[in-house]
CSV table of C-alpha atoms in Angstrom, one decimal:
chain,number,residue,atom,x,y,z
A,1,UNK,CA,-19.3,4.1,-9.7
A,2,UNK,CA,-17.5,6.0,-6.7
A,3,UNK,CA,-18.6,3.4,-4.0
A,4,UNK,CA,-17.6,0.3,-6.2
A,5,UNK,CA,-14.3,1.5,-7.2
A,6,UNK,CA,-13.6,2.6,-3.6
A,7,UNK,CA,-14.0,-0.9,-2.2
A,8,UNK,CA,-11.8,-1.8,-5.3
A,9,UNK,CA,-9.1,0.6,-4.3
A,10,UNK,CA,-9.4,1.6,-1.2
A,11,UNK,CA,-7.6,5.0,-0.1
A,12,UNK,CA,-6.2,3.8,3.4
A,13,UNK,CA,-5.7,-0.1,3.6
A,14,UNK,CA,-4.6,-1.0,7.0
A,15,UNK,CA,-1.9,-3.8,7.2
A,16,UNK,CA,-0.5,-5.3,10.2
A,17,UNK,CA,3.5,-6.0,10.6
A,18,UNK,CA,6.2,-3.9,9.6
A,19,UNK,CA,5.6,-2.2,6.2
A,20,UNK,CA,8.5,-1.6,4.1
A,21,UNK,CA,9.2,-0.1,0.7
A,22,UNK,CA,9.7,-2.0,-2.7
A,23,UNK,CA,13.1,-0.5,-3.2
A,24,UNK,CA,14.6,-1.3,0.2
A,25,UNK,CA,13.3,-5.0,-0.3
A,26,UNK,CA,14.6,-5.0,-3.6
A,27,UNK,CA,18.1,-3.7,-2.2
A,28,UNK,CA,18.4,-5.9,0.4
A,29,UNK,CA,17.6,-8.9,-1.9
A,30,UNK,CA,20.5,-7.8,-4.0
A,31,UNK,CA,22.7,-7.4,-1.2
A,32,UNK,CA,22.2,-10.5,0.3
A,33,UNK,CA,22.7,-12.2,-3.1
A,34,UNK,CA,25.8,-10.1,-3.7
A,35,UNK,CA,27.2,-10.8,-0.4
A,36,UNK,CA,26.7,-14.6,-0.7
A,37,UNK,CA,28.2,-14.8,-4.2
A,38,UNK,CA,31.0,-12.6,-2.8
A,39,UNK,CA,31.7,-14.8,-0.1
A,40,UNK,CA,31.6,-17.8,-2.5
A,41,UNK,CA,33.9,-16.6,-4.6
A,42,UNK,CA,36.3,-15.3,-1.9
A,43,UNK,CA,36.6,-18.8,-0.5
A,44,UNK,CA,37.2,-20.3,-3.8
A,45,UNK,CA,39.9,-17.7,-4.9
A,46,UNK,CA,41.5,-17.8,-1.3
A,47,UNK,CA,41.7,-21.8,-1.3
A,48,UNK,CA,42.8,-21.9,-5.0
A,49,UNK,CA,45.7,-19.6,-4.6
A,50,UNK,CA,46.7,-21.3,-1.4
A,51,UNK,CA,46.5,-24.6,-3.2
A,52,UNK,CA,48.6,-23.4,-5.9
A,53,UNK,CA,51.4,-21.8,-3.6
A,54,UNK,CA,51.4,-25.0,-1.7
A,55,UNK,CA,51.8,-26.9,-4.7
A,56,UNK,CA,54.8,-24.7,-6.0
A,57,UNK,CA,56.4,-24.8,-2.6
A,58,UNK,CA,55.9,-28.8,-2.5
A,59,UNK,CA,57.4,-29.0,-6.1
A,60,UNK,CA,60.4,-26.8,-4.9
A,61,UNK,CA,61.0,-28.9,-2.0
A,62,UNK,CA,60.8,-32.0,-4.4
A,63,UNK,CA,63.4,-30.7,-6.7
A,64,UNK,CA,65.7,-29.6,-4.0
A,65,UNK,CA,65.6,-33.0,-2.1
A,66,UNK,CA,66.2,-35.0,-5.4
A,67,UNK,CA,69.2,-32.4,-5.8
A,68,UNK,CA,70.4,-33.1,-2.1
A,69,UNK,CA,69.9,-37.0,-2.6
A,70,UNK,CA,72.5,-37.1,-5.6
A,71,UNK,CA,74.9,-34.8,-4.0
A,72,UNK,CA,74.6,-37.0,-0.9
A,73,UNK,CA,75.3,-40.1,-2.9
A,74,UNK,CA,78.3,-38.7,-5.0
A,75,UNK,CA,79.9,-36.9,-2.1
A,76,UNK,CA,78.3,-38.4,1.1
A,77,UNK,CA,77.7,-34.9,2.4
A,78,UNK,CA,74.6,-32.8,2.9
A,79,UNK,CA,75.0,-29.5,1.0
A,80,UNK,CA,71.3,-28.0,1.3
A,81,UNK,CA,69.9,-26.1,4.2
A,82,UNK,CA,67.4,-27.8,6.3
A,83,UNK,CA,68.4,-31.0,5.0
A,84,UNK,CA,68.6,-34.0,7.6
A,85,UNK,CA,69.1,-37.4,7.9
A,86,UNK,CA,66.7,-39.7,9.7
A,87,UNK,CA,65.0,-36.7,11.1
A,88,UNK,CA,63.0,-37.6,14.2
A,89,UNK,CA,60.2,-35.1,13.8
A,90,UNK,CA,59.2,-36.3,10.0
A,91,UNK,CA,55.8,-36.8,9.8
A,92,UNK,CA,54.5,-40.6,9.9
A,93,UNK,CA,52.6,-40.4,6.7
A,94,UNK,CA,55.5,-39.3,5.0
A,95,UNK,CA,57.6,-41.8,6.7
A,96,UNK,CA,55.5,-44.6,5.6
A,97,UNK,CA,55.6,-43.3,1.9
A,98,UNK,CA,59.5,-43.2,2.0
A,99,UNK,CA,59.5,-46.6,3.7
A,100,UNK,CA,57.9,-48.0,0.4
A,101,UNK,CA,60.9,-46.7,-1.5
A,102,UNK,CA,59.2,-43.4,-2.8
A,103,UNK,CA,59.9,-40.2,-3.1
A,104,UNK,CA,57.3,-37.9,-1.6
A,105,UNK,CA,56.1,-34.5,-0.2
A,106,UNK,CA,53.8,-33.6,2.7
A,107,UNK,CA,52.0,-30.5,4.1
A,108,UNK,CA,51.5,-30.2,7.9
A,109,UNK,CA,50.1,-27.4,9.7
A,110,UNK,CA,51.6,-25.8,12.6
A,111,UNK,CA,50.2,-23.7,15.4
A,112,UNK,CA,48.4,-20.7,14.1
A,113,UNK,CA,47.5,-22.1,10.5
A,114,UNK,CA,51.1,-21.7,9.1
A,115,UNK,CA,51.9,-24.9,6.8
A,116,UNK,CA,55.2,-26.7,6.9
A,117,UNK,CA,56.7,-28.4,3.5
A,118,UNK,CA,58.2,-31.6,3.8
A,119,UNK,CA,59.9,-33.5,1.2
A,120,UNK,CA,61.8,-37.0,1.7
A,121,UNK,CA,63.6,-39.6,-0.3
A,122,UNK,CA,65.3,-43.2,0.7
A,123,UNK,CA,68.9,-43.1,0.4
A,124,UNK,CA,71.4,-45.8,0.8
A,125,UNK,CA,72.0,-47.5,3.9
A,126,UNK,CA,68.2,-47.8,4.7
A,127,UNK,CA,68.4,-43.8,5.7
A,128,UNK,CA,65.6,-41.4,5.0
A,129,UNK,CA,66.8,-38.1,3.7
A,130,UNK,CA,64.5,-35.3,4.4
A,131,UNK,CA,64.3,-31.5,3.9
A,132,UNK,CA,61.8,-29.2,6.1
A,133,UNK,CA,60.7,-25.7,5.1
A,134,UNK,CA,58.2,-23.5,6.1
A,135,UNK,CA,55.7,-21.3,4.1
A,136,UNK,CA,57.9,-18.5,2.9
A,137,UNK,CA,57.1,-14.9,4.4
A,138,UNK,CA,56.4,-13.6,0.7
A,139,UNK,CA,53.9,-16.2,0.3
A,140,UNK,CA,51.9,-15.5,3.6
A,141,UNK,CA,52.1,-11.9,2.6
A,142,UNK,CA,50.6,-12.4,-0.7
A,143,UNK,CA,47.7,-14.5,0.7
A,144,UNK,CA,47.2,-11.6,3.3
A,145,UNK,CA,47.0,-9.2,0.6
A,146,UNK,CA,44.8,-11.5,-1.5
A,147,UNK,CA,42.4,-12.0,1.4
A,148,UNK,CA,42.4,-8.0,2.0
A,149,UNK,CA,41.4,-7.5,-1.8
A,150,UNK,CA,38.5,-10.1,-1.6
A,151,UNK,CA,37.0,-8.4,1.5
A,152,UNK,CA,37.3,-5.2,-0.2
A,153,UNK,CA,35.7,-6.3,-3.4
A,154,UNK,CA,33.0,-8.1,-1.8
A,155,UNK,CA,32.0,-4.8,0.5
A,156,UNK,CA,32.2,-3.3,-3.0
A,157,UNK,CA,29.9,-5.6,-4.6
A,158,UNK,CA,27.5,-5.5,-1.9
A,159,UNK,CA,27.2,-1.7,-1.8
A,160,UNK,CA,27.1,-1.5,-5.4
A,161,UNK,CA,24.3,-4.0,-5.5
A,162,UNK,CA,22.4,-2.1,-2.7
A,163,UNK,CA,22.8,1.4,-4.6
A,164,UNK,CA,21.7,-0.6,-7.9
A,165,UNK,CA,18.7,-2.2,-6.1
A,166,UNK,CA,17.7,1.3,-4.5
A,167,UNK,CA,17.8,2.7,-7.8
A,168,UNK,CA,15.9,0.1,-9.9
A,169,UNK,CA,13.5,-0.3,-6.7
A,170,UNK,CA,13.1,3.5,-6.6
A,171,UNK,CA,12.1,3.4,-10.1
A,172,UNK,CA,9.4,0.6,-9.9
A,173,UNK,CA,8.4,2.0,-6.7
A,174,UNK,CA,7.8,5.6,-7.8
A,175,UNK,CA,5.8,4.1,-10.9
A,176,UNK,CA,3.3,2.1,-8.2
A,177,UNK,CA,3.0,4.9,-6.0
A,178,UNK,CA,1.6,7.1,-9.3
A,179,UNK,CA,-0.6,4.0,-10.0
A,180,UNK,CA,-2.0,4.0,-6.8
A,181,UNK,CA,-2.6,8.0,-6.8
A,182,UNK,CA,-4.2,7.4,-9.8
A,183,UNK,CA,-6.6,4.5,-8.7
A,184,UNK,CA,-7.1,6.5,-5.7
A,185,UNK,CA,-8.4,9.3,-8.2
A,186,UNK,CA,-10.6,7.0,-9.9
A,187,UNK,CA,-12.1,5.8,-6.9
A,188,UNK,CA,-13.0,9.5,-5.8
A,189,UNK,CA,-14.9,9.5,-8.7
A,190,UNK,CA,-12.4,11.5,-11.4
A,191,UNK,CA,-13.2,9.4,-14.3
A,192,UNK,CA,-11.1,11.1,-16.6
A,193,UNK,CA,-7.9,9.9,-15.0
A,194,UNK,CA,-6.1,7.2,-16.4
A,195,UNK,CA,-3.5,5.1,-14.6
A,196,UNK,CA,-1.2,4.2,-17.5
A,197,UNK,CA,-0.9,7.8,-18.5
A,198,UNK,CA,-0.2,9.1,-15.0
A,199,UNK,CA,2.6,6.4,-14.5
A,200,UNK,CA,4.3,7.4,-17.6
A,201,UNK,CA,7.9,6.6,-18.5
A,202,UNK,CA,9.7,5.0,-21.4
A,203,UNK,CA,10.0,1.4,-19.9
A,204,UNK,CA,7.2,-0.6,-20.5
A,205,UNK,CA,7.0,-3.3,-17.9
A,206,UNK,CA,4.4,-5.2,-15.6
A,207,UNK,CA,3.4,-2.0,-14.3
A,208,UNK,CA,2.0,-1.0,-17.7
A,209,UNK,CA,0.1,-4.1,-18.0
A,210,UNK,CA,-1.5,-3.9,-14.4
A,211,UNK,CA,-2.3,-0.1,-15.3
A,212,UNK,CA,-3.8,-1.1,-18.6
A,213,UNK,CA,-5.9,-3.7,-16.8
A,214,UNK,CA,-7.3,-1.1,-13.9
A,215,UNK,CA,-7.8,1.6,-16.7
A,216,UNK,CA,-9.8,-1.3,-18.6
A,217,UNK,CA,-11.7,-2.3,-15.6
A,218,UNK,CA,-12.4,1.5,-14.6
A,219,UNK,CA,-13.8,2.2,-18.1
A,220,UNK,CA,-16.2,-1.2,-18.2
A,221,UNK,CA,-17.4,-0.2,-14.4
A,222,UNK,CA,-18.0,3.6,-15.6
A,223,UNK,CA,-19.9,2.2,-18.6
A,224,UNK,CA,-21.8,-0.2,-16.9
A,225,UNK,CA,-22.7,2.2,-14.0
A,226,UNK,CA,-23.7,5.1,-16.7
A,227,UNK,CA,-26.0,2.7,-18.4
A,228,UNK,CA,-27.8,1.8,-15.3
A,229,UNK,CA,-28.0,5.4,-14.5
A,230,UNK,CA,-29.6,6.1,-17.8
A,231,UNK,CA,-32.0,3.0,-17.5
A,232,UNK,CA,-33.1,4.1,-13.8
A,233,UNK,CA,-33.5,8.0,-14.9
A,234,UNK,CA,-35.1,6.7,-17.9
A,235,UNK,CA,-37.8,4.4,-16.0
A,236,UNK,CA,-38.3,7.2,-13.4
A,237,UNK,CA,-38.8,9.8,-16.3
A,238,UNK,CA,-41.7,7.6,-17.9
A,239,UNK,CA,-43.2,7.1,-14.7
A,240,UNK,CA,-43.7,10.4,-13.8
A,241,UNK,CA,-46.7,11.0,-16.5
A,242,UNK,CA,-48.9,7.9,-15.5
A,243,UNK,CA,-47.9,8.7,-11.8
A,244,UNK,CA,-49.3,12.2,-12.0
A,245,UNK,CA,-52.2,11.1,-13.9
A,246,UNK,CA,-52.8,8.6,-11.0
A,247,UNK,CA,-52.6,11.3,-8.6
A,248,UNK,CA,-54.8,13.5,-10.4
A,249,UNK,CA,-57.3,10.9,-10.8
A,250,UNK,CA,-57.2,9.9,-7.2
A,251,UNK,CA,-58.0,13.8,-6.3
A,252,UNK,CA,-61.3,13.2,-8.3
A,253,UNK,CA,-62.4,10.4,-6.4
A,254,UNK,CA,-65.3,11.3,-3.7
A,255,UNK,CA,-64.2,11.8,-0.3
A,256,UNK,CA,-63.6,8.7,2.0
A,257,UNK,CA,-60.9,6.7,3.7
A,258,UNK,CA,-60.4,4.6,0.2
A,259,UNK,CA,-59.5,8.0,-1.4
A,260,UNK,CA,-57.2,9.1,1.3
A,261,UNK,CA,-55.3,5.9,0.9
A,262,UNK,CA,-55.1,6.2,-2.8
A,263,UNK,CA,-54.0,9.8,-2.3
A,264,UNK,CA,-51.3,8.8,0.1
A,265,UNK,CA,-49.9,5.9,-1.8
A,266,UNK,CA,-49.8,8.0,-5.3
A,267,UNK,CA,-48.2,10.8,-3.5
A,268,UNK,CA,-45.5,8.5,-1.9
A,269,UNK,CA,-45.0,6.8,-5.4
A,270,UNK,CA,-44.4,10.6,-7.0
A,271,UNK,CA,-41.9,11.3,-4.1
A,272,UNK,CA,-40.1,8.2,-5.2
A,273,UNK,CA,-40.2,8.7,-8.9
A,274,UNK,CA,-38.8,12.5,-7.9
A,275,UNK,CA,-36.1,11.2,-5.7
A,276,UNK,CA,-34.7,8.5,-8.4
A,277,UNK,CA,-34.7,11.2,-10.6
A,278,UNK,CA,-32.6,13.4,-8.4
A,279,UNK,CA,-30.1,10.3,-7.6
A,280,UNK,CA,-29.7,9.8,-11.3
A,281,UNK,CA,-29.0,13.7,-11.9
A,282,UNK,CA,-26.2,13.5,-9.1
A,283,UNK,CA,-24.6,10.4,-10.2
A,284,UNK,CA,-24.2,11.8,-13.5
A,285,UNK,CA,-22.0,14.5,-11.9
A,286,UNK,CA,-23.5,17.2,-13.9
A,287,UNK,CA,-25.4,19.3,-11.1
A,288,UNK,CA,-23.6,22.7,-10.2
A,289,UNK,CA,-24.0,24.7,-6.9
A,290,UNK,CA,-25.7,28.4,-7.5
A,291,UNK,CA,-23.6,30.1,-4.9
A,292,UNK,CA,-24.8,32.7,-2.4
A,293,UNK,CA,-23.5,34.0,0.6
A,294,UNK,CA,-25.6,33.3,4.0
A,295,UNK,CA,-25.3,33.7,7.4
A,296,UNK,CA,-25.2,30.0,8.5
A,297,UNK,CA,-27.1,29.9,11.9
A,298,UNK,CA,-29.3,32.5,10.7
A,299,UNK,CA,-30.4,30.4,7.4
A,300,UNK,CA,-30.5,26.9,9.8
A,301,UNK,CA,-32.7,28.4,12.4
A,302,UNK,CA,-35.3,29.9,9.7
A,303,UNK,CA,-35.4,26.7,7.4
A,304,UNK,CA,-35.8,24.3,10.5
A,305,UNK,CA,-38.4,26.4,12.3
A,306,UNK,CA,-40.4,26.5,9.2
A,307,UNK,CA,-40.1,22.8,8.6
A,308,UNK,CA,-40.6,21.7,12.1
A,309,UNK,CA,-41.0,23.8,15.2
A,310,UNK,CA,-40.3,21.2,17.6
A,311,UNK,CA,-36.9,20.8,16.6
A,312,UNK,CA,-34.3,22.5,18.8
A,313,UNK,CA,-31.5,24.7,17.2
A,314,UNK,CA,-28.5,25.8,18.9
A,315,UNK,CA,-26.1,28.3,17.1
A,316,UNK,CA,-22.9,28.0,19.0
A,317,UNK,CA,-20.9,30.1,16.7
A,318,UNK,CA,-22.0,32.1,13.6
A,319,UNK,CA,-20.4,32.5,10.4
A,320,UNK,CA,-20.7,33.5,6.8
A,321,UNK,CA,-20.3,30.8,4.0
A,322,UNK,CA,-20.5,31.0,0.3
A,323,UNK,CA,-22.9,28.0,-0.8
A,324,UNK,CA,-26.2,27.2,-2.6
A,325,UNK,CA,-29.0,27.8,-0.3
A,326,UNK,CA,-31.2,25.5,-2.2
A,327,UNK,CA,-29.4,22.4,-1.8
A,328,UNK,CA,-28.1,23.0,1.4
A,329,UNK,CA,-31.8,23.4,2.4
A,330,UNK,CA,-32.3,19.9,0.6
A,331,UNK,CA,-29.6,18.4,2.8
A,332,UNK,CA,-30.9,19.7,6.2
A,333,UNK,CA,-34.2,18.4,5.6
A,334,UNK,CA,-33.1,15.1,4.4
A,335,UNK,CA,-31.5,14.6,7.8
A,336,UNK,CA,-34.2,15.8,9.6
A,337,UNK,CA,-36.7,13.6,7.8
A,338,UNK,CA,-34.5,10.7,8.4
A,339,UNK,CA,-34.1,11.5,12.2
A,340,UNK,CA,-37.8,11.8,12.6
A,341,UNK,CA,-38.4,8.7,10.7
A,342,UNK,CA,-35.7,6.5,12.2
A,343,UNK,CA,-34.9,7.9,15.4
A,344,UNK,CA,-36.6,9.4,18.6
A,345,UNK,CA,-37.2,12.7,20.0
A,346,UNK,CA,-35.8,15.4,20.9
A,347,UNK,CA,-34.0,16.2,17.7
A,348,UNK,CA,-31.3,18.7,18.2
A,349,UNK,CA,-29.5,21.0,15.3
A,350,UNK,CA,-26.3,22.5,16.3
A,351,UNK,CA,-24.6,25.2,14.2
A,352,UNK,CA,-21.2,25.7,14.9
A,353,UNK,CA,-19.1,27.7,12.3
A,354,UNK,CA,-19.2,25.9,9.1
A,355,UNK,CA,-20.4,22.7,11.0
A,356,UNK,CA,-24.0,21.5,10.8
A,357,UNK,CA,-24.9,18.5,13.4
A,358,UNK,CA,-28.4,16.7,13.4
A,359,UNK,CA,-28.9,14.5,16.4
A,360,UNK,CA,-31.7,12.2,17.7
A,361,UNK,CA,-32.2,10.2,20.5
A,362,UNK,CA,-33.1,6.8,18.6
A,363,UNK,CA,-31.0,3.6,18.4
A,364,UNK,CA,-28.6,4.6,16.1
A,365,UNK,CA,-27.3,4.4,12.4
A,366,UNK,CA,-27.0,0.6,11.2
A,367,UNK,CA,-23.3,-0.5,11.0
A,368,UNK,CA,-23.3,-1.2,7.5
A,369,UNK,CA,-24.1,2.8,6.9
A,370,UNK,CA,-21.4,3.9,9.4
A,371,UNK,CA,-19.1,1.5,7.4
A,372,UNK,CA,-20.1,2.0,4.0
A,373,UNK,CA,-22.0,5.1,4.0
A,374,UNK,CA,-25.6,5.9,2.3
A,375,UNK,CA,-26.7,3.4,-0.2
A,376,UNK,CA,-30.0,3.9,-2.2
A,377,UNK,CA,-33.0,1.3,-1.5
A,378,UNK,CA,-31.2,0.0,1.6
A,379,UNK,CA,-32.5,1.2,4.8
A,380,UNK,CA,-30.2,-0.5,7.2
A,381,UNK,CA,-31.4,-2.9,10.0
A,382,UNK,CA,-34.9,-2.9,11.4
A,383,UNK,CA,-33.2,-1.2,14.6
A,384,UNK,CA,-34.5,2.3,12.4
A,385,UNK,CA,-37.7,0.4,11.6
A,386,UNK,CA,-36.6,-0.3,7.8
A,387,UNK,CA,-39.4,2.1,6.6
A,388,UNK,CA,-38.4,4.3,3.2
A,389,UNK,CA,-36.4,3.5,0.5
A,390,UNK,CA,-33.0,4.4,1.6
A,391,UNK,CA,-32.8,7.5,-0.5
A,392,UNK,CA,-33.0,10.3,1.6
A,393,UNK,CA,-29.4,10.2,2.9
A,394,UNK,CA,-28.3,9.1,-0.5
A,395,UNK,CA,-29.7,12.4,-2.0
A,396,UNK,CA,-28.2,14.0,1.0
A,397,UNK,CA,-24.6,12.8,0.5
A,398,UNK,CA,-24.9,13.4,-3.1
A,399,UNK,CA,-26.0,17.3,-2.6
A,400,UNK,CA,-23.0,17.6,0.0
A,401,UNK,CA,-20.7,16.5,-2.9
A,402,UNK,CA,-22.2,19.2,-5.0
A,403,UNK,CA,-21.6,21.7,-2.5
A,404,UNK,CA,-18.2,20.5,-1.9
A,405,UNK,CA,-19.1,19.3,1.9
A,406,UNK,CA,-18.5,16.3,3.5
A,407,UNK,CA,-21.3,14.3,5.3
A,408,UNK,CA,-20.3,12.1,8.1
A,409,UNK,CA,-22.4,9.7,10.4
A,410,UNK,CA,-21.8,8.2,13.8
A,411,UNK,CA,-23.6,7.0,16.9
A,412,UNK,CA,-23.5,8.2,20.4
A,413,UNK,CA,-22.6,5.6,23.1
A,414,UNK,CA,-21.7,5.9,26.8
A,415,UNK,CA,-18.2,6.9,27.2
A,416,UNK,CA,-16.3,3.8,27.5
A,417,UNK,CA,-19.3,1.6,26.5
A,418,UNK,CA,-18.3,-1.9,24.2
A,419,UNK,CA,-19.8,-1.9,20.8
A,420,UNK,CA,-22.7,-4.2,21.7
A,421,UNK,CA,-24.0,-1.7,24.0
A,422,UNK,CA,-27.1,0.1,22.1
A,423,UNK,CA,-26.4,3.6,21.1
A,424,UNK,CA,-28.3,6.5,22.6
A,425,UNK,CA,-29.1,8.4,19.5
A,426,UNK,CA,-27.4,8.9,16.0
A,427,UNK,CA,-25.5,12.1,14.7
A,428,UNK,CA,-25.1,13.2,11.2
A,429,UNK,CA,-22.4,15.9,10.5
A,430,UNK,CA,-22.1,18.5,7.6
A,431,UNK,CA,-18.9,20.0,7.2
A,432,UNK,CA,-19.2,23.0,5.0
A,433,UNK,CA,-15.7,23.5,2.9
A,434,UNK,CA,-13.9,27.0,3.6
A,435,UNK,CA,-13.6,27.3,-0.2
A,436,UNK,CA,-16.8,26.7,-2.1
A,437,UNK,CA,-16.9,25.2,-5.4
A,438,UNK,CA,-17.4,27.6,-8.4
A,439,UNK,CA,-20.1,27.1,-10.8
A,440,UNK,CA,-18.4,24.9,-13.0
A,441,UNK,CA,-18.0,22.4,-10.3
A,442,UNK,CA,-14.1,23.3,-9.8
A,443,UNK,CA,-12.4,24.4,-6.6
A,444,UNK,CA,-10.6,27.5,-6.0
A,445,UNK,CA,-7.0,27.2,-5.3
A,446,UNK,CA,-5.2,29.1,-2.3
A,447,UNK,CA,-2.1,31.0,-2.8
A,448,UNK,CA,0.9,28.7,-3.1
A,449,UNK,CA,-1.1,25.5,-3.6
């Protein structure tokens, strides 16, 4: 399950381009929309206020010119300020209206955008009585104050919208981060973790739907993989008895080449059945380490010498570790067997502190193993001869997990050589932890953690 879910929920996903948080995207979107709305409303309010004031000014000018007309017709005198007869500066548009015998008003703009208010009416004798006034200082001040209030209000709307976006986006971002962290824990094999419980909260939104779907998928995968593991273990267990009987019967055959071939294949089948059972136990996460204190360099030297005296062992730095010697030996022997089967001599083992390196000088590990890790019943490419069942490194990786260790693989290439250049060897590195797992499979916590 760990391998499948790791591909579904990778812990580190590389993305090109600029990575931004959801809260900032949401805040920027709200701020942009708020700014656009504030600008649009400000323009509408500004224009509406200006038009209203101009209409009032025109009505006032119209009333004054009407009163001035009546007084002029009665007394023949101009008794209002700014009233003129046949003003040469009268706008042509207004003059045309008056020529039609109509009383009219007109607004023109001076330099600087200050409006001029004109009102005119025809009088006896073919003359034109006109009134010319400007926009009052009070009206100008009102427009300026209104514009200032609109600017301040727009800024407040943008800042408030940004703060609201950060608040809403932050809450959603926290829930998504919790969901991602829980999904990564599931990908690492913590099958008891549930994403929906991890995100918590009172508000139910689409994040809960996503968490529920992820939990359902993880449960389905767990059930399927557990069923496959049980089937594999049951088949391997059922095969033990007939394979053991086959091996016993083969040992009773008369000596000869056919007997040797039958014994060899029967032993290979028994080894395969035992390996499959071991993989099934490791997949069940029920294995526990039986811890002992050992001197790592001395332990590796003795075990390798007993296994294959031709393998060179070099202890760079000795250290004492707490681990399970039987499982550590299993990992070490599987790495040596893989190097002997798929690589080329010389095979070298290096111990440095808590790190064990096993190197051969063959064609290197296949690319799919380097990218995805060991996989059962997949030996990789023909570069490493294609023999075996792909269980050796799988078992080594599983036993390393029981020990709380980390097993990595890499190829050795000349410095600066491109990827297509053949490797000069393969290196498997076992990193033993500073704090070994307890007998219950948990890990001790350092003070302050």
